[in-house]
Short mmCIF file of C-alpha atoms and ligand atoms in Angstrom, two decimals:
data_model
loop_
_atom_site.label_atom_id
_atom_site.label_comp_id
_atom_site.label_asym_id
_atom_site.label_seq_id
_atom_site.Cartn_x
_atom_site.Cartn_y
_atom_site.Cartn_z
CA MET A 1 24.66 88.92 -24.56
CA ASN A 2 24.17 85.66 -22.69
CA ALA A 3 25.70 85.96 -19.19
CA ASN A 4 25.45 82.18 -18.63
CA LEU A 5 28.79 80.97 -17.29
CA TYR A 6 28.70 77.87 -19.50
CA ALA A 7 28.28 80.09 -22.58
CA LEU A 8 31.49 81.86 -21.53
CA PHE A 9 33.36 78.55 -21.19
CA ALA A 10 32.00 77.24 -24.50
CA SER A 11 33.14 80.42 -26.27
CA ARG A 12 36.71 79.55 -25.20
CA PHE A 13 36.72 75.82 -25.91
CA PRO A 14 39.57 75.00 -28.28
CA ASP A 15 38.80 74.91 -32.03
CA ASP A 16 39.70 71.25 -32.04
CA ARG A 17 36.88 69.78 -29.99
CA SER A 18 38.38 66.31 -30.27
CA ALA A 19 41.30 67.45 -28.08
CA CYS A 20 41.39 66.16 -24.51
CA CYS A 21 39.59 68.17 -21.82
CA ILE A 22 39.78 65.69 -18.93
CA GLU A 23 42.03 62.69 -18.47
CA THR A 24 41.44 60.53 -15.40
CA SER A 25 44.37 59.19 -13.41
CA ALA A 26 43.40 55.76 -14.78
CA GLY A 27 43.85 57.10 -18.34
CA THR A 28 40.24 57.57 -19.55
CA LEU A 29 39.97 60.53 -21.92
CA TYR A 30 37.10 63.01 -22.32
CA SER A 31 37.27 65.38 -25.30
CA TRP A 32 35.73 68.87 -25.32
CA ASP A 33 33.07 67.40 -27.57
CA ASP A 34 32.33 64.72 -24.96
CA ILE A 35 31.91 67.41 -22.29
CA GLU A 36 29.56 69.42 -24.52
CA ARG A 37 27.43 66.41 -25.44
CA ALA A 38 27.35 64.73 -22.01
CA SER A 39 26.40 68.00 -20.29
CA GLY A 40 23.77 68.50 -23.04
CA ARG A 41 22.18 65.14 -22.23
CA ILE A 42 22.04 65.85 -18.49
CA ALA A 43 20.74 69.40 -19.14
CA ASN A 44 17.96 67.89 -21.31
CA LEU A 45 17.15 65.41 -18.56
CA LEU A 46 16.89 68.19 -15.96
CA CYS A 47 14.65 70.25 -18.25
CA SER A 48 12.42 67.23 -18.89
CA LEU A 49 11.62 67.17 -15.15
CA GLN A 50 9.85 70.54 -15.53
CA LEU A 51 11.48 72.01 -12.46
CA PRO A 52 10.58 75.49 -11.23
CA PRO A 53 12.88 78.34 -12.32
CA ALA A 54 16.13 78.58 -10.30
CA ALA A 55 15.54 75.08 -8.86
CA ARG A 56 18.41 73.83 -6.70
CA ILE A 57 20.20 70.66 -7.75
CA ALA A 58 21.89 69.29 -4.61
CA VAL A 59 24.82 66.97 -5.25
CA GLN A 60 26.70 64.76 -2.81
CA VAL A 61 28.88 62.45 -4.85
CA GLU A 62 32.49 61.31 -5.05
CA LYS A 63 34.71 63.22 -7.46
CA SER A 64 34.63 62.13 -11.11
CA PRO A 65 34.54 63.79 -14.56
CA GLU A 66 30.79 63.13 -14.57
CA ALA A 67 30.42 65.15 -11.36
CA LEU A 68 31.98 68.14 -13.15
CA ILE A 69 29.77 67.47 -16.19
CA LEU A 70 26.71 67.50 -13.91
CA TYR A 71 27.80 70.90 -12.59
CA LEU A 72 28.17 72.22 -16.14
CA ALA A 73 24.79 70.75 -17.17
CA THR A 74 23.10 72.43 -14.21
CA ILE A 75 24.37 75.91 -14.99
CA ARG A 76 23.75 75.37 -18.73
CA ALA A 77 20.10 74.62 -17.98
CA GLY A 78 19.80 77.70 -15.75
CA TYR A 79 19.45 75.78 -12.48
CA VAL A 80 21.43 76.31 -9.31
CA TYR A 81 24.21 73.89 -8.39
CA LEU A 82 24.50 72.98 -4.72
CA PRO A 83 27.56 70.83 -3.99
CA LEU A 84 27.80 69.04 -0.64
CA ASN A 85 30.89 67.69 1.05
CA SER A 86 31.03 63.93 0.49
CA ALA A 87 31.93 63.45 4.17
CA TYR A 88 28.56 64.79 5.40
CA ARG A 89 26.34 62.23 7.14
CA ALA A 90 22.55 61.94 7.43
CA ALA A 91 21.92 64.61 10.07
CA GLU A 92 23.96 67.16 8.11
CA ILE A 93 22.33 66.29 4.78
CA ASP A 94 18.91 66.57 6.40
CA TYR A 95 19.76 70.13 7.43
CA PHE A 96 20.90 71.09 3.90
CA ILE A 97 17.87 69.55 2.21
CA GLY A 98 15.56 71.25 4.72
CA ASN A 99 17.30 74.58 4.28
CA ALA A 100 17.85 74.65 0.50
CA GLU A 101 14.73 72.73 -0.58
CA PRO A 102 16.37 71.30 -3.68
CA ALA A 103 14.13 69.99 -6.47
CA VAL A 104 16.69 67.31 -7.34
CA MET A 105 19.17 65.41 -5.19
CA VAL A 106 22.04 63.43 -6.70
CA CYS A 107 23.88 61.06 -4.34
CA SER A 108 26.37 58.18 -4.47
CA PRO A 109 24.73 54.81 -5.21
CA GLU A 110 25.76 53.48 -1.78
CA ASN A 111 23.97 56.38 -0.03
CA PHE A 112 20.73 56.09 -1.98
CA GLY A 113 18.79 54.37 0.83
CA TRP A 114 19.11 57.00 3.53
CA THR A 115 19.44 59.98 1.19
CA SER A 116 16.24 59.21 -0.72
CA GLN A 117 14.36 58.67 2.53
CA LEU A 118 15.43 62.11 3.79
CA ALA A 119 14.77 63.73 0.42
CA PHE A 120 11.26 62.32 -0.01
CA GLN A 121 10.32 63.32 3.56
CA ARG A 122 11.37 66.85 2.67
CA ARG A 123 9.50 66.82 -0.67
CA THR A 124 12.51 66.65 -2.93
CA ASP A 125 10.82 64.65 -5.68
CA HIS A 126 13.76 63.53 -7.78
CA VAL A 127 16.67 61.52 -6.41
CA PHE A 128 19.32 60.20 -8.79
CA THR A 129 22.54 58.32 -8.14
CA LEU A 130 25.97 58.90 -9.62
CA GLY A 131 28.99 56.71 -8.84
CA ASP A 132 32.62 57.65 -9.49
CA ASP A 133 32.79 54.80 -12.04
CA ARG A 134 30.04 56.03 -14.40
CA THR A 135 27.36 54.00 -12.63
CA GLY A 136 24.00 55.20 -11.33
CA SER A 137 20.57 56.27 -12.45
CA LEU A 138 21.55 59.81 -13.52
CA LEU A 139 23.63 58.66 -16.49
CA ALA A 140 21.23 55.82 -17.28
CA ARG A 141 18.34 58.28 -17.53
CA ALA A 142 20.40 60.87 -19.40
CA ALA A 143 21.55 58.30 -21.97
CA THR A 144 18.21 58.42 -23.79
CA GLN A 145 18.22 62.22 -24.02
CA PRO A 146 19.40 64.21 -27.06
CA ASP A 147 22.95 65.48 -26.72
CA HIS A 148 22.27 68.86 -28.29
CA PHE A 149 21.20 71.50 -25.80
CA GLU A 150 20.82 75.22 -26.39
CA THR A 151 22.42 76.84 -23.30
CA VAL A 152 19.72 78.94 -21.61
CA GLN A 153 19.91 82.72 -21.58
CA SER A 154 20.95 83.95 -18.13
CA ALA A 155 21.05 87.46 -16.71
CA PRO A 156 24.27 88.43 -14.88
CA GLY A 157 22.59 88.32 -11.46
CA ASP A 158 20.93 84.91 -11.96
CA LEU A 159 22.14 82.34 -9.45
CA ALA A 160 24.55 79.68 -10.66
CA ALA A 161 25.52 78.02 -7.37
CA ILE A 162 24.92 77.96 -3.66
CA LEU A 163 27.94 77.00 -1.58
CA TYR A 164 27.37 76.18 2.04
CA THR A 165 30.13 77.63 4.21
CA SER A 166 32.25 75.00 5.90
CA GLY A 167 30.77 75.87 9.29
CA THR A 168 33.87 75.55 11.47
CA THR A 169 32.02 78.13 13.60
CA GLY A 170 28.23 77.86 13.85
CA ARG A 171 25.68 76.51 11.40
CA SER A 172 26.48 76.45 7.69
CA LYS A 173 25.02 79.27 5.60
CA GLY A 174 24.30 79.04 1.85
CA ALA A 175 26.34 81.61 -0.09
CA MET A 176 24.47 82.51 -3.31
CA LEU A 177 26.79 83.08 -6.27
CA SER A 178 25.61 84.48 -9.59
CA HIS A 179 26.81 83.75 -13.12
CA ALA A 180 28.46 87.19 -13.16
CA ASN A 181 30.22 86.56 -9.81
CA LEU A 182 31.79 83.38 -11.13
CA SER A 183 32.58 84.67 -14.62
CA SER A 184 34.38 87.73 -13.30
CA ASN A 185 36.58 85.71 -10.95
CA ALA A 186 37.35 83.08 -13.57
CA ASN A 187 38.48 85.77 -16.02
CA THR A 188 40.51 87.55 -13.34
CA LEU A 189 42.37 84.40 -12.28
CA GLN A 190 43.03 83.27 -15.82
CA ARG A 191 44.80 86.57 -16.49
CA ALA A 192 46.44 86.98 -13.05
CA TRP A 193 48.07 83.55 -13.16
CA HIS A 194 49.10 83.85 -16.82
CA TRP A 195 47.22 80.79 -18.07
CA GLN A 196 48.70 80.00 -21.45
CA PRO A 197 48.34 77.64 -24.42
CA GLY A 198 49.63 74.19 -23.59
CA ASP A 199 48.88 74.43 -19.87
CA VAL A 200 47.82 71.22 -18.15
CA LEU A 201 46.25 71.29 -14.68
CA LEU A 202 46.80 68.43 -12.27
CA HIS A 203 43.46 68.55 -10.44
CA ALA A 204 43.70 66.85 -7.04
CA LEU A 205 41.16 68.93 -5.08
CA PRO A 206 37.57 67.94 -4.22
CA LEU A 207 34.75 69.29 -6.41
CA PHE A 208 32.39 70.31 -3.60
CA HIS A 209 34.40 73.35 -2.55
CA VAL A 210 35.24 76.75 -4.05
CA HIS A 211 38.90 75.78 -4.51
CA GLY A 212 38.50 72.67 -6.67
CA LEU A 213 35.19 73.52 -8.32
CA PHE A 214 35.75 77.17 -9.19
CA VAL A 215 39.39 78.24 -8.80
CA ALA A 216 40.91 75.14 -10.38
CA SER A 217 38.31 73.98 -12.92
CA HIS A 218 37.13 77.39 -14.12
CA ALA A 219 40.52 78.68 -15.14
CA ALA A 220 41.30 75.45 -17.01
CA LEU A 221 37.90 75.49 -18.77
CA LEU A 222 38.30 79.16 -19.70
CA ASN A 223 41.75 78.51 -21.04
CA GLY A 224 40.73 75.44 -23.04
CA SER A 225 43.30 73.51 -21.00
CA LYS A 226 43.43 69.84 -20.22
CA MET A 227 42.86 68.67 -16.65
CA ILE A 228 44.29 65.48 -15.23
CA PHE A 229 41.73 64.39 -12.64
CA MET A 230 42.73 62.60 -9.46
CA ASN A 231 39.68 61.46 -7.51
CA ARG A 232 41.50 62.22 -4.29
CA PHE A 233 44.91 63.55 -3.27
CA ASP A 234 47.63 60.95 -3.00
CA ALA A 235 51.27 62.05 -2.83
CA HIS A 236 52.55 59.06 -4.86
CA GLU A 237 50.00 59.65 -7.59
CA VAL A 238 50.95 63.33 -7.72
CA LEU A 239 54.60 62.33 -8.12
CA ARG A 240 53.64 60.03 -10.99
CA LEU A 241 51.48 62.58 -12.81
CA LEU A 242 53.28 65.85 -12.07
CA PRO A 243 55.81 65.53 -14.91
CA ARG A 244 52.85 65.90 -17.30
CA ALA A 245 51.36 69.01 -15.65
CA THR A 246 52.21 72.70 -15.75
CA VAL A 247 49.87 73.92 -12.99
CA PHE A 248 49.12 72.40 -9.58
CA MET A 249 46.77 73.73 -6.92
CA GLY A 250 46.51 72.52 -3.37
CA VAL A 251 45.65 73.16 0.24
CA PRO A 252 48.72 73.51 2.50
CA THR A 253 48.38 69.90 3.68
CA PHE A 254 49.08 68.70 0.11
CA TYR A 255 52.40 70.55 0.14
CA VAL A 256 53.33 69.19 3.57
CA ARG A 257 52.59 65.65 2.36
CA LEU A 258 54.58 66.13 -0.86
CA LEU A 259 57.56 67.36 1.13
CA ALA A 260 57.35 64.23 3.28
CA GLU A 261 58.20 62.20 0.13
CA ALA A 262 61.97 61.83 -0.18
CA SER A 263 61.76 61.61 -3.99
CA PHE A 264 59.89 64.92 -4.29
CA ASP A 265 62.47 67.32 -5.71
CA ALA A 266 63.21 69.79 -8.52
CA ALA A 267 63.28 66.99 -11.10
CA ALA A 268 59.78 65.87 -10.07
CA CYS A 269 58.53 69.43 -10.71
CA ARG A 270 60.41 70.04 -13.94
CA ALA A 271 57.29 70.57 -16.09
CA VAL A 272 55.41 72.73 -13.61
CA ARG A 273 55.29 76.52 -14.00
CA LEU A 274 52.92 77.32 -11.12
CA PHE A 275 52.08 75.92 -7.68
CA VAL A 276 49.13 77.62 -5.95
CA SER A 277 48.14 77.27 -2.29
CA GLY A 278 45.02 78.41 -0.46
CA SER A 279 41.99 77.63 1.72
CA ALA A 280 44.11 77.65 4.89
CA PRO A 281 47.34 79.39 5.96
CA LEU A 282 50.54 78.06 4.41
CA LEU A 283 53.18 77.81 7.11
CA ARG A 284 56.33 79.83 6.50
CA ASP A 285 58.31 76.66 7.09
CA THR A 286 56.45 74.82 4.29
CA PHE A 287 56.86 77.79 1.93
CA ASP A 288 60.64 77.92 2.60
CA SER A 289 61.20 74.15 2.50
CA PHE A 290 59.32 73.90 -0.79
CA HIS A 291 61.52 76.58 -2.30
CA GLU A 292 64.70 74.93 -1.04
CA ARG A 293 63.67 71.48 -2.25
CA THR A 294 62.18 72.35 -5.66
CA GLY A 295 63.29 75.86 -6.58
CA HIS A 296 59.57 76.83 -6.87
CA VAL A 297 58.02 79.67 -4.90
CA ILE A 298 54.45 78.68 -4.00
CA LEU A 299 51.92 81.34 -4.94
CA GLU A 300 49.53 81.80 -2.01
CA ARG A 301 46.09 83.30 -2.55
CA TYR A 302 43.12 84.05 -0.31
CA GLY A 303 39.39 83.81 -0.81
CA MET A 304 36.22 82.24 0.51
CA SER A 305 32.94 80.66 -0.54
CA GLU A 306 31.11 84.00 -0.36
CA THR A 307 33.53 85.89 -2.59
CA THR A 308 35.64 83.40 -4.51
CA MET A 309 39.18 84.80 -4.82
CA LEU A 310 40.14 88.13 -3.27
CA THR A 311 43.92 88.46 -3.16
CA SER A 312 46.87 86.71 -4.71
CA ASN A 313 50.62 86.92 -4.62
CA PRO A 314 51.83 88.16 -8.00
CA TYR A 315 52.67 85.81 -10.84
CA THR A 316 55.59 88.00 -11.83
CA GLY A 317 57.06 89.95 -8.94
CA GLU A 318 57.77 88.96 -5.38
CA ARG A 319 55.69 86.17 -3.82
CA ARG A 320 55.96 86.97 -0.15
CA GLY A 321 55.77 84.01 2.25
CA GLY A 322 53.34 84.39 5.14
CA THR A 323 51.20 86.80 3.10
CA VAL A 324 48.26 86.22 0.76
CA GLY A 325 49.48 88.87 -1.64
CA LEU A 326 47.76 91.86 -3.19
CA PRO A 327 44.08 92.52 -3.99
CA LEU A 328 43.15 91.02 -7.37
CA PRO A 329 42.12 93.43 -10.15
CA GLU A 330 38.56 94.78 -9.66
CA VAL A 331 38.50 93.55 -6.04
CA GLN A 332 38.61 96.19 -3.30
CA VAL A 333 40.03 95.04 0.01
CA ARG A 334 40.25 97.20 3.14
CA VAL A 335 41.33 96.58 6.72
CA VAL A 336 39.28 98.51 9.27
CA GLY A 337 39.20 99.12 13.02
CA GLU A 338 36.33 100.34 15.19
CA LYS A 339 33.60 102.28 13.33
CA GLU A 340 35.05 101.40 9.90
CA ARG A 341 38.21 103.47 10.54
CA ARG A 342 40.82 102.53 7.91
CA CYS A 343 43.86 100.89 9.51
CA ALA A 344 47.35 102.12 8.67
CA ALA A 345 49.92 99.69 7.22
CA GLY A 346 50.97 97.22 9.91
CA GLU A 347 47.82 97.73 11.97
CA ILE A 348 45.52 94.74 12.54
CA GLY A 349 41.82 95.03 11.72
CA ALA A 350 38.79 93.41 10.12
CA ILE A 351 39.02 92.56 6.40
CA GLU A 352 36.19 93.92 4.24
CA VAL A 353 35.78 93.46 0.50
CA ARG A 354 33.75 94.71 -2.44
CA GLY A 355 33.72 93.75 -6.11
CA PRO A 356 31.95 91.91 -8.93
CA ASN A 357 32.96 88.59 -7.35
CA VAL A 358 31.15 89.21 -4.04
CA PHE A 359 28.08 87.01 -3.53
CA GLN A 360 24.40 87.90 -3.62
CA GLY A 361 23.74 87.08 0.04
CA TYR A 362 22.97 84.09 2.25
CA TRP A 363 20.19 81.80 1.09
CA GLN A 364 16.97 82.71 2.92
CA MET A 365 18.81 84.77 5.52
CA PRO A 366 18.16 88.42 4.57
CA GLU A 367 18.88 89.67 8.08
CA LYS A 368 22.17 87.81 8.37
CA THR A 369 23.10 89.10 4.90
CA ALA A 370 22.28 92.69 5.85
CA GLU A 371 24.40 92.38 9.01
CA GLU A 372 27.42 91.25 7.03
CA PHE A 373 27.44 94.20 4.60
CA THR A 374 28.47 97.77 5.45
CA ASP A 375 26.42 100.79 4.33
CA ASP A 376 28.81 101.32 1.41
CA GLY A 377 28.45 97.74 0.18
CA PHE A 378 31.57 96.06 1.61
CA PHE A 379 31.24 92.46 2.82
CA ARG A 380 32.60 91.73 6.28
CA THR A 381 34.69 88.62 5.69
CA GLY A 382 35.08 87.71 9.37
CA ASP A 383 38.84 87.45 8.77
CA VAL A 384 41.31 89.64 10.61
CA GLY A 385 44.48 90.84 8.91
CA ARG A 386 46.95 93.56 8.14
CA PHE A 387 48.50 95.18 5.08
CA ASP A 388 52.25 95.73 5.03
CA ALA A 389 53.80 98.90 3.65
CA ASP A 390 53.90 97.39 0.14
CA GLY A 391 50.22 96.42 0.13
CA TYR A 392 50.63 92.69 0.81
CA LEU A 393 47.88 91.31 3.02
CA SER A 394 48.49 88.88 5.91
CA ILE A 395 45.68 86.94 7.54
CA VAL A 396 45.92 86.99 11.32
CA GLY A 397 42.90 84.75 11.96
CA ARG A 398 39.11 84.63 12.07
CA SER A 399 37.46 87.32 14.18
CA LYS A 400 35.61 84.52 15.97
CA ASP A 401 38.97 83.01 16.97
CA LEU A 402 40.06 86.25 18.63
CA ILE A 403 40.83 85.60 22.31
CA ILE A 404 39.83 88.19 24.89
CA THR A 405 41.70 87.57 28.11
CA GLY A 406 41.36 89.92 31.07
CA GLY A 407 40.05 92.54 28.61
CA TYR A 408 43.05 92.26 26.28
CA ASN A 409 42.81 91.07 22.67
CA VAL A 410 45.10 88.24 21.65
CA TYR A 411 45.37 87.23 17.99
CA PRO A 412 46.18 83.52 17.96
CA LYS A 413 48.26 83.77 14.78
CA GLU A 414 50.82 86.02 16.48
CA ILE A 415 51.51 83.41 19.16
CA GLU A 416 51.31 80.50 16.71
CA THR A 417 54.00 82.15 14.58
CA VAL A 418 56.35 82.39 17.58
CA LEU A 419 55.61 78.80 18.63
CA ASP A 420 56.11 77.45 15.09
CA GLU A 421 59.59 78.94 14.99
CA MET A 422 60.71 77.15 18.18
CA ASP A 423 63.01 74.16 17.86
CA GLY A 424 61.10 70.90 17.82
CA VAL A 425 57.68 72.45 17.04
CA LEU A 426 56.04 71.16 13.87
CA GLU A 427 52.87 73.22 14.16
CA SER A 428 50.61 74.81 16.72
CA ALA A 429 47.16 76.19 17.39
CA VAL A 430 46.32 78.80 19.98
CA ILE A 431 42.80 78.94 21.38
CA GLY A 432 40.85 80.59 24.19
CA VAL A 433 39.18 78.40 26.82
CA PRO A 434 36.75 79.62 29.52
CA HIS A 435 38.52 80.93 32.63
CA ALA A 436 36.96 82.13 35.88
CA ASP A 437 39.24 85.19 36.28
CA PHE A 438 40.24 86.16 32.78
CA GLY A 439 37.06 85.30 30.85
CA GLU A 440 39.22 83.33 28.46
CA ALA A 441 42.62 81.79 29.05
CA VAL A 442 45.11 81.63 26.20
CA THR A 443 45.94 77.97 25.57
CA GLY A 444 48.53 76.47 23.23
CA VAL A 445 48.24 73.13 21.46
CA ILE A 446 51.45 71.82 19.90
CA VAL A 447 52.44 69.05 17.51
CA CYS A 448 56.14 68.17 18.01
CA LYS A 449 58.51 67.27 15.18
CA ALA A 450 59.34 63.56 14.97
CA GLY A 451 61.77 62.63 17.76
CA ALA A 452 61.52 65.98 19.59
CA THR A 453 60.50 66.14 23.24
CA LEU A 454 59.40 69.50 24.54
CA SER A 455 58.29 70.64 27.95
CA GLU A 456 55.43 72.93 28.79
CA THR A 457 57.51 75.05 31.19
CA ALA A 458 60.37 75.50 28.71
CA ILE A 459 57.97 76.71 26.04
CA ILE A 460 56.21 79.11 28.38
CA THR A 461 59.59 80.50 29.51
CA GLN A 462 60.67 81.05 25.90
CA LEU A 463 57.38 82.78 25.07
CA LYS A 464 57.69 85.10 28.05
CA ALA A 465 60.95 86.35 26.61
CA CYS A 466 59.31 87.53 23.37
CA VAL A 467 55.66 88.46 23.89
CA ALA A 468 53.67 90.39 26.49
CA ASN A 469 52.67 88.32 29.49
CA PHE A 470 48.93 88.45 28.84
CA LYS A 471 49.51 86.76 25.47
CA VAL A 472 51.46 83.84 26.92
CA PRO A 473 49.39 80.64 27.11
CA LYS A 474 48.45 79.61 30.63
CA ARG A 475 48.76 75.99 29.54
CA ILE A 476 50.44 74.13 26.68
CA TYR A 477 49.17 70.75 25.53
CA PHE A 478 50.87 68.30 23.19
CA VAL A 479 48.89 66.35 20.57
CA ASP A 480 49.83 64.00 17.69
CA ASP A 481 47.81 65.92 15.07
CA LEU A 482 45.69 69.03 14.84
CA PRO A 483 42.10 68.25 13.81
CA ARG A 484 41.53 69.50 10.25
CA ASN A 485 38.58 69.49 7.90
CA THR A 486 38.92 68.24 4.31
CA MET A 487 40.15 71.64 3.12
CA GLY A 488 43.01 71.58 5.61
CA LYS A 489 41.53 74.13 8.03
CA VAL A 490 42.30 73.57 11.70
CA GLN A 491 39.01 73.01 13.52
CA LYS A 492 39.56 75.21 16.53
CA ASN A 493 36.02 74.59 17.72
CA LEU A 494 37.01 70.95 18.35
CA LEU A 495 40.16 72.01 20.21
CA ARG A 496 38.17 74.47 22.35
CA GLU A 497 35.77 71.65 23.19
CA GLN A 498 38.59 69.20 23.96
CA PHE A 499 40.51 71.53 26.26
CA LYS A 500 37.69 73.54 27.86
CA ASN A 501 37.91 71.68 31.19
CA ALA A 502 41.49 70.51 30.95
P1 AMP B 603 35.95 78.62 2.63
O1 AMP B 603 34.72 79.44 2.46
O2 AMP B 603 35.70 77.22 3.09
O3 AMP B 603 36.81 78.64 1.40
O4 AMP B 603 36.80 79.28 3.80
C1 AMP B 603 37.27 80.59 3.64
C2 AMP B 603 38.20 80.94 4.76
O5 AMP B 603 39.41 80.20 4.66
C3 AMP B 603 38.62 82.39 4.70
O6 AMP B 603 37.65 83.25 5.24
C4 AMP B 603 39.91 82.36 5.50
O7 AMP B 603 39.63 82.37 6.89
C5 AMP B 603 40.50 81.00 5.14
N1 AMP B 603 41.51 81.09 4.08
C6 AMP B 603 41.39 80.93 2.75
N2 AMP B 603 42.57 81.08 2.13
C7 AMP B 603 43.48 81.37 3.09
C8 AMP B 603 44.88 81.63 3.10
N3 AMP B 603 45.61 81.61 1.99
N4 AMP B 603 45.45 81.91 4.30
C9 AMP B 603 44.75 81.92 5.44
N5 AMP B 603 43.43 81.66 5.50
C10 AMP B 603 42.80 81.38 4.34
#
């Protein structure tokens, strides 16, 4: 049997290939037939370049249906898709090209000058452009190719994609994902979230990340469901398009921004059956406000580039706020303390996972890969968490964010949760900064609610009443916004830098 992920999608395309697969927010329609033929043309173009087996196709473009078609063409032709965040600048792209040695680079027309210069210096021979308005040399060259393409035969372990980790701590590493990794997770999510005939996905996430590229697109493709494509998130556009969608997926920031719209209410969500959140922690306050305002309980799930999705709150059954739910079928998740000792319910430890979704290792980093796997094949996620008595997992933070002050461990999430519940606090981040006596000093950074004025001493006094003294921040700083990357993750490395000498 062909393990090629595209072959799996194609086997589930609807019988009526003239039905709509993608509709853009401007109203352009792409049928399933269009997707098949356009990806066939690009796959033929890639094959005509006589690339080596498993060649990497690096892509840094704005979101568009053609960007998704390019992804499908790449895996169809048996090459390895390497998406890059469209915000990356020259120095970052130079690192990725140097590290991944792609055979082909596809960039936005406006970036062709500097991208091609970097690519040619690094011996990437083919550079194409692709705009978000169907412009660029990729489509021009593909237009003369036949649109029939026999999807190549792939073995389950063949690579389909390399996703560079977002690198909020340290240098980005390339997570190698196989056809079997991606197929297993796509099948699991389609079943777990009860994808059904007639579903329509409002797709507002970027295509360079696991969330938008895999979690959102894969389930819709597997289900033969239409996607309404927004090139970027915009709360007003979501309000306009939501009445035509049944499924919406977002990072927590999307939900915060939707709630900031006075007209966002139950009526605006009347057609939707499922809201999914992930990529960063969903605040309890957002979860509760969303429920109050719309009647919908957001389903929070947890995963990462290296593993795709690991846990999810149940579709039927209780969706528990502040938790990322239960391990998905076929995925083993354990929380361990020192020397791989299994933690009891309620106890905090390192999260380790094993399953058909777990990646093949870091690109050209065999030693780093070996370090991150246990002897019995579990991947060390670098996340810290705890199971409750009913098996729901909560994420407490990244192990690298753990603060060690005077020899005591402080998990930032514990203090952030207390701070977030205080009157006038919109959100908070707790970090460790270098300290002569304690090694690290616990430091709080707070964003106040509009109109609220808070004092550092009052907050410290309140904290002292509810947590052990060593966990109480030595200093509290107030900021207008927390720095976040495009996937909504708070960039604590930037905060640590900003407040290290404060
Ligand atoms: P990425 O590889 O960019 O998707 O980042 C993965 C990381 O995002 C995970 O290791 C977690 O630290 C974090 N993450 C993903 N989903 C959640 C969630 N629902 N709650 C808290 N953290 C999350």
